[in-house]
Coordinates of C-alpha atoms in Angstrom, one line a residue:
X276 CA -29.0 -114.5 60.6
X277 CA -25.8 -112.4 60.9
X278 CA -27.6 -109.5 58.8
X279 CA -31.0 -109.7 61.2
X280 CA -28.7 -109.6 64.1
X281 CA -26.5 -106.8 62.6
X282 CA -30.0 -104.6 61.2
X283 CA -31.5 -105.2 64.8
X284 CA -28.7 -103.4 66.5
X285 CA -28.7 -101.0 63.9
X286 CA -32.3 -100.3 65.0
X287 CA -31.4 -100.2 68.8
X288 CA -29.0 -97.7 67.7
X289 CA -30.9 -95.7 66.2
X290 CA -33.7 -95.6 68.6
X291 CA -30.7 -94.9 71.1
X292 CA -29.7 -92.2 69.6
X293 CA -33.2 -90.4 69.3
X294 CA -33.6 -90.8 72.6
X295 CA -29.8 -89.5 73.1
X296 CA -30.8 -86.5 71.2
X297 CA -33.6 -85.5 72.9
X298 CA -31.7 -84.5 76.2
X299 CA -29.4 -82.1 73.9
X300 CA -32.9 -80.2 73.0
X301 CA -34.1 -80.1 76.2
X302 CA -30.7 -78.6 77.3
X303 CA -31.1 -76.1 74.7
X304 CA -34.2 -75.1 75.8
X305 CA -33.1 -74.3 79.1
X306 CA -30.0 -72.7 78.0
X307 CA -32.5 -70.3 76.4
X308 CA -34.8 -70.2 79.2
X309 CA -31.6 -69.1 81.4
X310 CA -30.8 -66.6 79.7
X311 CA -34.4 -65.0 79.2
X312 CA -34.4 -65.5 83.0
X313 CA -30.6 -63.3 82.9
X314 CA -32.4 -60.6 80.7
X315 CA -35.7 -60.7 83.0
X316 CA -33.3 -60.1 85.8
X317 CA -31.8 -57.2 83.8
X318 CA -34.9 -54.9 82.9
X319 CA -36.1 -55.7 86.6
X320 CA -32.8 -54.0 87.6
X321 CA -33.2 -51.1 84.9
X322 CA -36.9 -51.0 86.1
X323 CA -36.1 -50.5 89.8
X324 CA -33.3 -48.1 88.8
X325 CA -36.4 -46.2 86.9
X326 CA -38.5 -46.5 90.2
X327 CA -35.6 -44.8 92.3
X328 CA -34.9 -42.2 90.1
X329 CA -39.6 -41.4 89.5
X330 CA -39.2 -41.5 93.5
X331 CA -36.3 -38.8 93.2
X332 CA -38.0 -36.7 91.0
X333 CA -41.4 -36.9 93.1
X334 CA -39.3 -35.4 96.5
X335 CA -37.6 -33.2 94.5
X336 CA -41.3 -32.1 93.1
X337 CA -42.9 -32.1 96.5
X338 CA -39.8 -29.9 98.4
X339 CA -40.3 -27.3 95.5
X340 CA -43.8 -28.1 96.1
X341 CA -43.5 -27.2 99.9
X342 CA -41.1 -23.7 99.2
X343 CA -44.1 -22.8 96.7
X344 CA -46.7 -23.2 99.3
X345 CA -44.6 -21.5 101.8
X346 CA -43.6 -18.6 99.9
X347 CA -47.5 -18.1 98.6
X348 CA -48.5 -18.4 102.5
X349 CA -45.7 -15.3 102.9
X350 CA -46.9 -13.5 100.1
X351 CA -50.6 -13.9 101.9
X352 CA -49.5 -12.2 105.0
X353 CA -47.9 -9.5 103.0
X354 CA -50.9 -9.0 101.1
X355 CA -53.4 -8.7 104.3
X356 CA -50.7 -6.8 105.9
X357 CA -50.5 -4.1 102.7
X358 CA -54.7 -4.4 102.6
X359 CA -54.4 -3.1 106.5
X360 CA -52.1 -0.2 105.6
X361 CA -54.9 0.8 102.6
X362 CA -57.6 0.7 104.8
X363 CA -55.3 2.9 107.3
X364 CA -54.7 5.1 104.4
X365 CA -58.4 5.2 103.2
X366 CA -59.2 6.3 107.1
X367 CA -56.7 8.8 107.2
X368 CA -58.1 10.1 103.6
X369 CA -61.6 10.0 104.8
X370 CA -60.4 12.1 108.2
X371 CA -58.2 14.5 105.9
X372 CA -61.1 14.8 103.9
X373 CA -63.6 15.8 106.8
X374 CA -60.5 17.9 107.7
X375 CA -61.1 19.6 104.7
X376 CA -65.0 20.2 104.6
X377 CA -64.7 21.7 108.0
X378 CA -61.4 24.3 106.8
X379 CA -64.2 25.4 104.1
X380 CA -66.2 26.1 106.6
X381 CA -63.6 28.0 108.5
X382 CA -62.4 29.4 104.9
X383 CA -66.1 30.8 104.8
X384 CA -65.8 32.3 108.3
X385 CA -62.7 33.7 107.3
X386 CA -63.2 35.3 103.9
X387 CA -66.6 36.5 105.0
X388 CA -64.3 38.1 107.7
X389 CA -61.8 39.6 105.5
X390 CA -64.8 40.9 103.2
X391 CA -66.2 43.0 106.1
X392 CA -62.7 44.7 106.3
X393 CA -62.9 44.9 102.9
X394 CA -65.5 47.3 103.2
X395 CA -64.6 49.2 106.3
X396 CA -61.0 49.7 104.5
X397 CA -63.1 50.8 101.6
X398 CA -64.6 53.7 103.6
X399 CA -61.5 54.2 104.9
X400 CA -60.2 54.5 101.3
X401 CA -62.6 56.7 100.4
X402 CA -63.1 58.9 103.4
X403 CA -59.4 59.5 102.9
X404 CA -59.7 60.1 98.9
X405 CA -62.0 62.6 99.7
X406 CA -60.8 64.6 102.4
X407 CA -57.3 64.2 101.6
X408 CA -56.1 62.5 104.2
X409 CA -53.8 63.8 106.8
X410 CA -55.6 67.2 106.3
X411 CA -58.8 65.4 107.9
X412 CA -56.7 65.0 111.1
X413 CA -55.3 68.4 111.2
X414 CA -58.9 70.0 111.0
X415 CA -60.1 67.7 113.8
X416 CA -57.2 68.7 115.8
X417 CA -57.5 72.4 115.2
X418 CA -61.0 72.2 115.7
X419 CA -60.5 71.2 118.8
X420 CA -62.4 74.2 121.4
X421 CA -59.9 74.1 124.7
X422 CA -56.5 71.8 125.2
X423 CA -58.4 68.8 127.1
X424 CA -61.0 68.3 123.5
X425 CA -57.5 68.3 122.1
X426 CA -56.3 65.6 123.7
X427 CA -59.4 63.8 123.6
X428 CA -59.2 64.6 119.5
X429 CA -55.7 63.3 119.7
X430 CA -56.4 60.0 121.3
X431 CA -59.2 59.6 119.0
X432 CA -57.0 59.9 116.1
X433 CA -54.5 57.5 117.3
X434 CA -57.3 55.2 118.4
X435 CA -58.7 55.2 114.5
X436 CA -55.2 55.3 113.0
X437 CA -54.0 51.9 115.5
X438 CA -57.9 50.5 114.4
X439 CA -56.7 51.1 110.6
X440 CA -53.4 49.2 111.3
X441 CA -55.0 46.5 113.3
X442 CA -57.6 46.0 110.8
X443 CA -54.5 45.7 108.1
X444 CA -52.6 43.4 110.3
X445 CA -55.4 41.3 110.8
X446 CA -56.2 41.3 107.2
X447 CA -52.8 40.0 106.5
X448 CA -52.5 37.4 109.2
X449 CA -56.5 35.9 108.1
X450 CA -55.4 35.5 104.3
X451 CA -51.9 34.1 105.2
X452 CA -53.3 31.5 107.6
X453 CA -55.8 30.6 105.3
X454 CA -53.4 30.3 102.7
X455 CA -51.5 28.1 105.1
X456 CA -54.1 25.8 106.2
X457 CA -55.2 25.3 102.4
X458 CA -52.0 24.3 101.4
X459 CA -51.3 21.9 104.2
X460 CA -54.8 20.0 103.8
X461 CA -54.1 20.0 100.3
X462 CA -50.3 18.7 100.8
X463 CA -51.5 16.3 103.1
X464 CA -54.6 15.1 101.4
X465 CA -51.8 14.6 98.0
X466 CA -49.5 12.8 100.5
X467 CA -52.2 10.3 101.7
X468 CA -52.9 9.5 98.2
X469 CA -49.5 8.9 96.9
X470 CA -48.7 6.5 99.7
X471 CA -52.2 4.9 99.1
X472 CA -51.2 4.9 94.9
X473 CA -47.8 3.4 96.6
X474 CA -49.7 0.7 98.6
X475 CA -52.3 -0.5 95.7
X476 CA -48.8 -1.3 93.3
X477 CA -46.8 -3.0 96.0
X478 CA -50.2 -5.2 96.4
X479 CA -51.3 -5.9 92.8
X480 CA -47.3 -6.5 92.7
X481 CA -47.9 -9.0 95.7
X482 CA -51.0 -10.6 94.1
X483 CA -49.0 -11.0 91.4
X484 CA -46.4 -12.6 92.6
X485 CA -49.2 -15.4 94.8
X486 CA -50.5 -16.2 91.1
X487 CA -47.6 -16.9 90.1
X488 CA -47.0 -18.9 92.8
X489 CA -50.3 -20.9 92.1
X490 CA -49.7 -21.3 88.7
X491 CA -46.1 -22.8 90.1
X492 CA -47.8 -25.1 92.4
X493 CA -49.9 -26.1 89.9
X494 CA -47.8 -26.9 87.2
X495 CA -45.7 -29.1 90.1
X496 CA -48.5 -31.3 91.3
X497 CA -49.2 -31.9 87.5
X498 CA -46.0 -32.8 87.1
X499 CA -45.4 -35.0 90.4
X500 CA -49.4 -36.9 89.3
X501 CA -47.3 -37.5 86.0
X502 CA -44.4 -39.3 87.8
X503 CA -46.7 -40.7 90.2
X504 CA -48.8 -42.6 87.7
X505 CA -45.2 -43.3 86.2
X506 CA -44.0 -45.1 89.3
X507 CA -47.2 -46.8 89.4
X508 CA -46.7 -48.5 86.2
X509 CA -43.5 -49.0 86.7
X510 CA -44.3 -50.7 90.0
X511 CA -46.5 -52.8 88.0
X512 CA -43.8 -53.3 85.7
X513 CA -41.5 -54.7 88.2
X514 CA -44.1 -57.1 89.7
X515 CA -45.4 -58.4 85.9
X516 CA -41.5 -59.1 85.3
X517 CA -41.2 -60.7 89.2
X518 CA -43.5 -62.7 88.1
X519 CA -42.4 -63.8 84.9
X520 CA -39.0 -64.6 86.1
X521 CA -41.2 -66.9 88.4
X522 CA -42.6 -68.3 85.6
X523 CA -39.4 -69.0 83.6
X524 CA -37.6 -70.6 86.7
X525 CA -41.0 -72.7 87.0
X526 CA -40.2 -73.1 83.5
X527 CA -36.7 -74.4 83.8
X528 CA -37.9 -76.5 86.5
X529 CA -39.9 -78.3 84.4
X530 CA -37.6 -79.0 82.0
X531 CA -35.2 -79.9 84.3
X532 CA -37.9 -82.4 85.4
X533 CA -38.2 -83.5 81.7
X534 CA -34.5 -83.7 80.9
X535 CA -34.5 -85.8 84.1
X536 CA -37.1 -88.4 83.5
X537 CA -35.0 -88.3 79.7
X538 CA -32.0 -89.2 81.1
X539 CA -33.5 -92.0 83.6
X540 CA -35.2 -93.2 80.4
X541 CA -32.4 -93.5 78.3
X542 CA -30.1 -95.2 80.9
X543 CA -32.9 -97.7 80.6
X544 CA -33.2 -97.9 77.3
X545 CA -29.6 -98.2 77.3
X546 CA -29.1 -101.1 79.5
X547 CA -32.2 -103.1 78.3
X548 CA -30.5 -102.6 74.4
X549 CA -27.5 -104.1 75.8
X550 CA -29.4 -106.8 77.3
X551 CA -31.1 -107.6 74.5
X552 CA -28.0 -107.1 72.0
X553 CA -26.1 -110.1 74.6
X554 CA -29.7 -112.1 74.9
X555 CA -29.6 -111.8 70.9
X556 CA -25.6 -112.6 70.1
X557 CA -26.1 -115.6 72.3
X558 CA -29.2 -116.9 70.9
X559 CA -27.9 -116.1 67.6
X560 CA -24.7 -118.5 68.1
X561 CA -26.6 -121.2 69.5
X562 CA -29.0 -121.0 66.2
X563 CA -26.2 -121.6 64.2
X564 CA -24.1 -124.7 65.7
X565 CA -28.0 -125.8 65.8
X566 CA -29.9 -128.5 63.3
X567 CA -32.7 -127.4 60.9
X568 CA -35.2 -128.2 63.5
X569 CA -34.7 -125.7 66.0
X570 CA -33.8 -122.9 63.2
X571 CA -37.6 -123.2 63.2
X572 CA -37.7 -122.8 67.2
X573 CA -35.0 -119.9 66.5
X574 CA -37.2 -118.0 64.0
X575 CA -39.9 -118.4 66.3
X576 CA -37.4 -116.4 69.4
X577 CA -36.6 -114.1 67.0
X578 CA -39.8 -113.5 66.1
X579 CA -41.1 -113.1 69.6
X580 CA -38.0 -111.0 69.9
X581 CA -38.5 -108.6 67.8
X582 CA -41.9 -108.3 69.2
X583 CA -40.6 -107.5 72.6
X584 CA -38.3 -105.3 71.0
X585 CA -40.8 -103.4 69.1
X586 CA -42.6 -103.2 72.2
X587 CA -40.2 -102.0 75.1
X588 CA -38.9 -99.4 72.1
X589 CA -41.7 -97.5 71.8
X590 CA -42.0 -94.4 74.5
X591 CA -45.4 -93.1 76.3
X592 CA -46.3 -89.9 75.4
X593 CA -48.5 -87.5 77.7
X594 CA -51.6 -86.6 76.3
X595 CA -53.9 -83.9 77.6
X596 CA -57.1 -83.2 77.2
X597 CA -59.4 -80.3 77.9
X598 CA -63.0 -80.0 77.9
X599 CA -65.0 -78.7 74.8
X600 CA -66.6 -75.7 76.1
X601 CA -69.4 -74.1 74.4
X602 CA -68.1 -71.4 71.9
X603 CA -64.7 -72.2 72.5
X604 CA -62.5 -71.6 69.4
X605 CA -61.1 -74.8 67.6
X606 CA -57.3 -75.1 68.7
X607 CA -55.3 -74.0 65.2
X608 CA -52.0 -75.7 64.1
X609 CA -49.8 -72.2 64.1
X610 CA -47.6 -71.0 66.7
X611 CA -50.5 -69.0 68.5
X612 CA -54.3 -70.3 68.5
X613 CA -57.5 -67.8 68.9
X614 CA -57.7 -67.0 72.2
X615 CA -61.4 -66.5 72.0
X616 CA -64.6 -67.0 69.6
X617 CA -65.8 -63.5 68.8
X618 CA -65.4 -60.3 66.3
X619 CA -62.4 -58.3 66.4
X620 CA -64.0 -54.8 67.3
X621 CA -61.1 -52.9 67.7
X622 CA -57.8 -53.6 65.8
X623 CA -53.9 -52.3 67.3
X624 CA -53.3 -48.6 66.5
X625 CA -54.3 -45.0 67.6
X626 CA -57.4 -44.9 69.6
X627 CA -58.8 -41.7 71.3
X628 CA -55.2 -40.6 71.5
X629 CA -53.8 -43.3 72.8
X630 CA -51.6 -46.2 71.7
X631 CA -54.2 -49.6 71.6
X632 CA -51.7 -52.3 72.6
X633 CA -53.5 -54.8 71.5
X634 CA -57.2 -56.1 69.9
X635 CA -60.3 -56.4 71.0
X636 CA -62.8 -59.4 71.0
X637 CA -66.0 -59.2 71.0
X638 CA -69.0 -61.6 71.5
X639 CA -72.4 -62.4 73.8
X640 CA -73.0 -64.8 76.4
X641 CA -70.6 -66.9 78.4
X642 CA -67.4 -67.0 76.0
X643 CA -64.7 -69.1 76.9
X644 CA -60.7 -67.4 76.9
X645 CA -58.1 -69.7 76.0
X646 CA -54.4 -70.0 76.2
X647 CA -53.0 -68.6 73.0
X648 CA -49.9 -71.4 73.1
X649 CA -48.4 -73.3 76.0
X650 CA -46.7 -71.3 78.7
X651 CA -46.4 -70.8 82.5
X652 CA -49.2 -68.1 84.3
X653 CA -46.7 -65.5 85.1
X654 CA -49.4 -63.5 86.7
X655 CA -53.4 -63.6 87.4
X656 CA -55.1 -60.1 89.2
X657 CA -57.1 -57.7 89.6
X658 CA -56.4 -54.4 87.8
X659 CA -58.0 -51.0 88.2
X660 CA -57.7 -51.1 84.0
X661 CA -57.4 -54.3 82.9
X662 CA -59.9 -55.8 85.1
X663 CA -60.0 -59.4 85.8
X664 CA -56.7 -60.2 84.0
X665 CA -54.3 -63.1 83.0
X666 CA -50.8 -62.9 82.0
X667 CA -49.0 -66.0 80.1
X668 CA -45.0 -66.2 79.4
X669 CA -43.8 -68.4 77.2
X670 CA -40.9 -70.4 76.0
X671 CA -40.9 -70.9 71.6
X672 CA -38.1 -71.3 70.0
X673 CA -35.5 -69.8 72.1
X674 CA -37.8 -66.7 72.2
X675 CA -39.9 -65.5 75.1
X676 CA -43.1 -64.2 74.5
X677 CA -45.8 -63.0 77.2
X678 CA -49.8 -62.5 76.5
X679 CA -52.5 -60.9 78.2
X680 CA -56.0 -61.3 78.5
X681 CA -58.0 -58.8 80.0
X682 CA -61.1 -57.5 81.1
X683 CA -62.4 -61.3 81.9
X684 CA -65.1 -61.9 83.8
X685 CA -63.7 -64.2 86.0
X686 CA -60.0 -66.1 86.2
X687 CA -59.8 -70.2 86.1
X688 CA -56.1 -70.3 86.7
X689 CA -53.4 -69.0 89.1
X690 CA -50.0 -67.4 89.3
X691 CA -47.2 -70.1 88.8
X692 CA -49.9 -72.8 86.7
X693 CA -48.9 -74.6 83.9
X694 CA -51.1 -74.1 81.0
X695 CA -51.7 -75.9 77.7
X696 CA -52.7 -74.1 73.8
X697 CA -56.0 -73.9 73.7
X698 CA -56.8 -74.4 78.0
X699 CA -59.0 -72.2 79.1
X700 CA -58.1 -69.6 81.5
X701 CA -60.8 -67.3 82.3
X702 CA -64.5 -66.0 81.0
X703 CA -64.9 -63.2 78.5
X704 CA -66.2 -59.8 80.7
X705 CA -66.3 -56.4 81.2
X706 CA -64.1 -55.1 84.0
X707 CA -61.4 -52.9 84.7
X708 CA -61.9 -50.0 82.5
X709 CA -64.2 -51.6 79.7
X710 CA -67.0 -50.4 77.6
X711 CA -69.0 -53.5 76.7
X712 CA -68.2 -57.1 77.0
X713 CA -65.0 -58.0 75.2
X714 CA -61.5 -59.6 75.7
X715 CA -58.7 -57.5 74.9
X716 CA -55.8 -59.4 73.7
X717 CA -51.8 -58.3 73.6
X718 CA -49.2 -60.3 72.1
X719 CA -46.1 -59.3 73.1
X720 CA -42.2 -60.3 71.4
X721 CA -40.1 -60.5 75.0
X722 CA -41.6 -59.2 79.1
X723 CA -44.7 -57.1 79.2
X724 CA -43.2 -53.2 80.1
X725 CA -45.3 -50.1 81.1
X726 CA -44.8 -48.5 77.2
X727 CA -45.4 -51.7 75.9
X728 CA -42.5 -51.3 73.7
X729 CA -42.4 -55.1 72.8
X730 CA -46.3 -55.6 71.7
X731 CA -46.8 -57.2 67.9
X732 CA -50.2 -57.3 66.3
X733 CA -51.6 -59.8 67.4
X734 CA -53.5 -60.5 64.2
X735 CA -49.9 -61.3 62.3
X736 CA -50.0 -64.4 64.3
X737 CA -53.1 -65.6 65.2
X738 CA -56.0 -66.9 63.1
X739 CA -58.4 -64.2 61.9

């Protein structure tokens, strides 16, 4: 009777200490949740830093931005300002050219001019060559018939001569003026065109310069798209890992919760062991000061005992249950289950340049999406490329890991929700930026980030 009395405490112990262990796991757990929450906190910090600093770069982007523009606008005015000084130029040309074709006229004039003295000095010449000169005055003078032809012989000699020098003198002045003017034109018409020549560099120099300019303005609003689609993941970054610190400290809660309802449990368990143990030790020392009789009567309690023993020992256990949807993959025993029923159409890897994060799922008709492993819904959107699309963190093994289902059709669960391997959490679709109906899947070893520096391959993990 001892022995019985002695093995049943023995078993009250051990179930004691079962229960006393639990708590220590669940402890544990949210020692490791705590600090995933510590490193959440962390990366958030880094990924705000990252914002500040895109948001930095963007105004420094947009100022140089604003000095291009400005400069370019300056360059403009200097360019329309150097095209109004070339058409000035081109008018004063065109002027200086009619300038010109009037002067041949004058030029025309003037040599047929000097060509008419040319022949009257020619006679002149000649008469001269032939009668010697001087001597052809003398014999006009002494030819002269009474002293008044004389003087009349005289003044016509003088009158010739003075015509001679006059004609000689006006000779002289006709070719040097036309010499003049021809040279002046002609130094002005070189002049025009050297300033014009002078004008059409300092422009193309100017035009240059603008498409330079443009090309600089270009290259900086390539540059501030670049950091602007950078902040905009990182934004999306910061409000994935918002959301999964959410979900760890609704994670923490729970097991808070759990450790809780542990604790209130084992404090019963406790005390209804130790009443039992007393109830026990008591009967067990009445058995023995008693007759044969009631040893019967005392196997009988003991029996019924152990019985209620057996009974109060043994703990509830939660069960859940989800409803068999059509298509729904069977739930698998490994760490991740299938989170759909489909082909795999498109594995991790390179694809059309770009890094593939993930796989893709394809199949027809209404297909279910289910929770690859238990976790907490860190988020549930709308994105312009993922669609419809449902984030899950979760807690295994001290490790944090986060999936994502995208491109859904619709979403059955919201931010914050408590989900279950295998419970559904949306319908397989075609949104966001999606070619055909599929579900693509990521699997990722810590928080979602914009590079997605922690995605795995998925099909490591789950069943193919």
């Amino acid at each position: 009777m001892k022995k019985n009395i002695i093995a049943m405490n023995a078993s009250i112990m051990i179930g004691l200490g079962s229960i006393l262990a639990a708590p220590s796991v669940y402890a544990e757990s949210i020692s490791n949740l705590e600090k995933q929450k510590e490193s959440i906190q962390d990366k958030r910090s880094g990924v705000e830093s990252n914002i500040s600093e895109t948001e930095k770069k963007i105004d420094n982007l947009q100022d140089k931005q604003m000095t291009a523009e400005d400069q370019i606008a300056a360059i403009e005015a200097k360019i329309a300002e150097s095209a109004k000084k070339i058409d000035a130029k081109n008018a004063e040309i065109t002027q200086t050219k009619k300038e010109i074709e009037a002067l041949k006229d004058e030029i025309k004039v003037l040599k047929e001019r000097i060509a008419k003295r040319n022949e009257v000095l020619k006679e002149r010449a000649l008469s001269f060559q032939e009668t010697g000169g001087d001597v052809n005055y003398l014999e006009v003078l002494f030819g002269s018939s009474s002293f008044g032809d004389l003087v009349d012989r005289v003044g016509a000699v003088a009158t010739i001569a003075e015509a001679d020098r006059d004609i000689l003198k006006q000779h002289e002045i006709d070719k040097k003026d036309l010499e003049e003017k021809q040279k002046a034109v002609e130094t002005k018409l070189a002049s025009l065109e050297v300033a014009k020549a002078e004008l059409l560099e300092i422009q193309k120099q100017q035009k240059q310069q603008k498409q330079e300019k443009d090309a600089l303005v270009k290259k900086l609003k390539q540059q501030t798209k670049k950091h602007e689609d950078e902040k905009m993941g990182l934004e999306e970054e910061k409000a994935n890992l918002a959301a999964q610190e959410k979900a760890i400290k609704s994670a923490i809660s729970l097991e808070h919760q759990r450790l809780a309802e542990l604790e209130a449990a084992r404090k019963k368990a406790a005390a209804e062991a130790k009443k039992r143990a007393e109830q026990e030790a008591a009967q067990a020392a009445a058995q023995a000061a008693s007759q044969a009789s009631q040893a019967s009567e005392t196997k009988k309690q003991s029996t019924s005992s152990g019985y209620s023993a057996k009974s109060n020992s043994s703990s509830s256990s939660s069960s859940q249950s989800s409803s068999n949807v059509s298509q729904a993959p069977a739930v698998s025993s490994g760490t991740f289950t299938r989170p759909s029923a489909g082909y795999v159409s498109s594995t991790m890897g390179e694809r059309w340049n770009k890094q593939h994060a993930g796989i893709d799922i394809a199949a027809g008709g209404t297909v279910p999406v289910v929770a690859a492993a238990d976790g907490v819904v860190s988020r549930s959107y709308f994105s312009s490329t993922y669609g419809n699309v449902v984030f899950v963190t979760h807690s295994i093994g001290g490790q944090q890991w986060t999936t994502v289902y995208a491109h859904l059709s619709s979403r059955q669960v919201g931010e914050g929700a408590v989900v279950a391997k295998g419970q559904q959490v949306g319908i397989m679709g075609n949104t966001g930026h999606s070619f055909g109906q599929h579900l693509h899947f990521e699997l990722h070893k810590g928080p979602w980030n914009y590079s997605k520096s922690n995605a795995v391959n998925p099909l490591n993990y789950i069943p193919n």
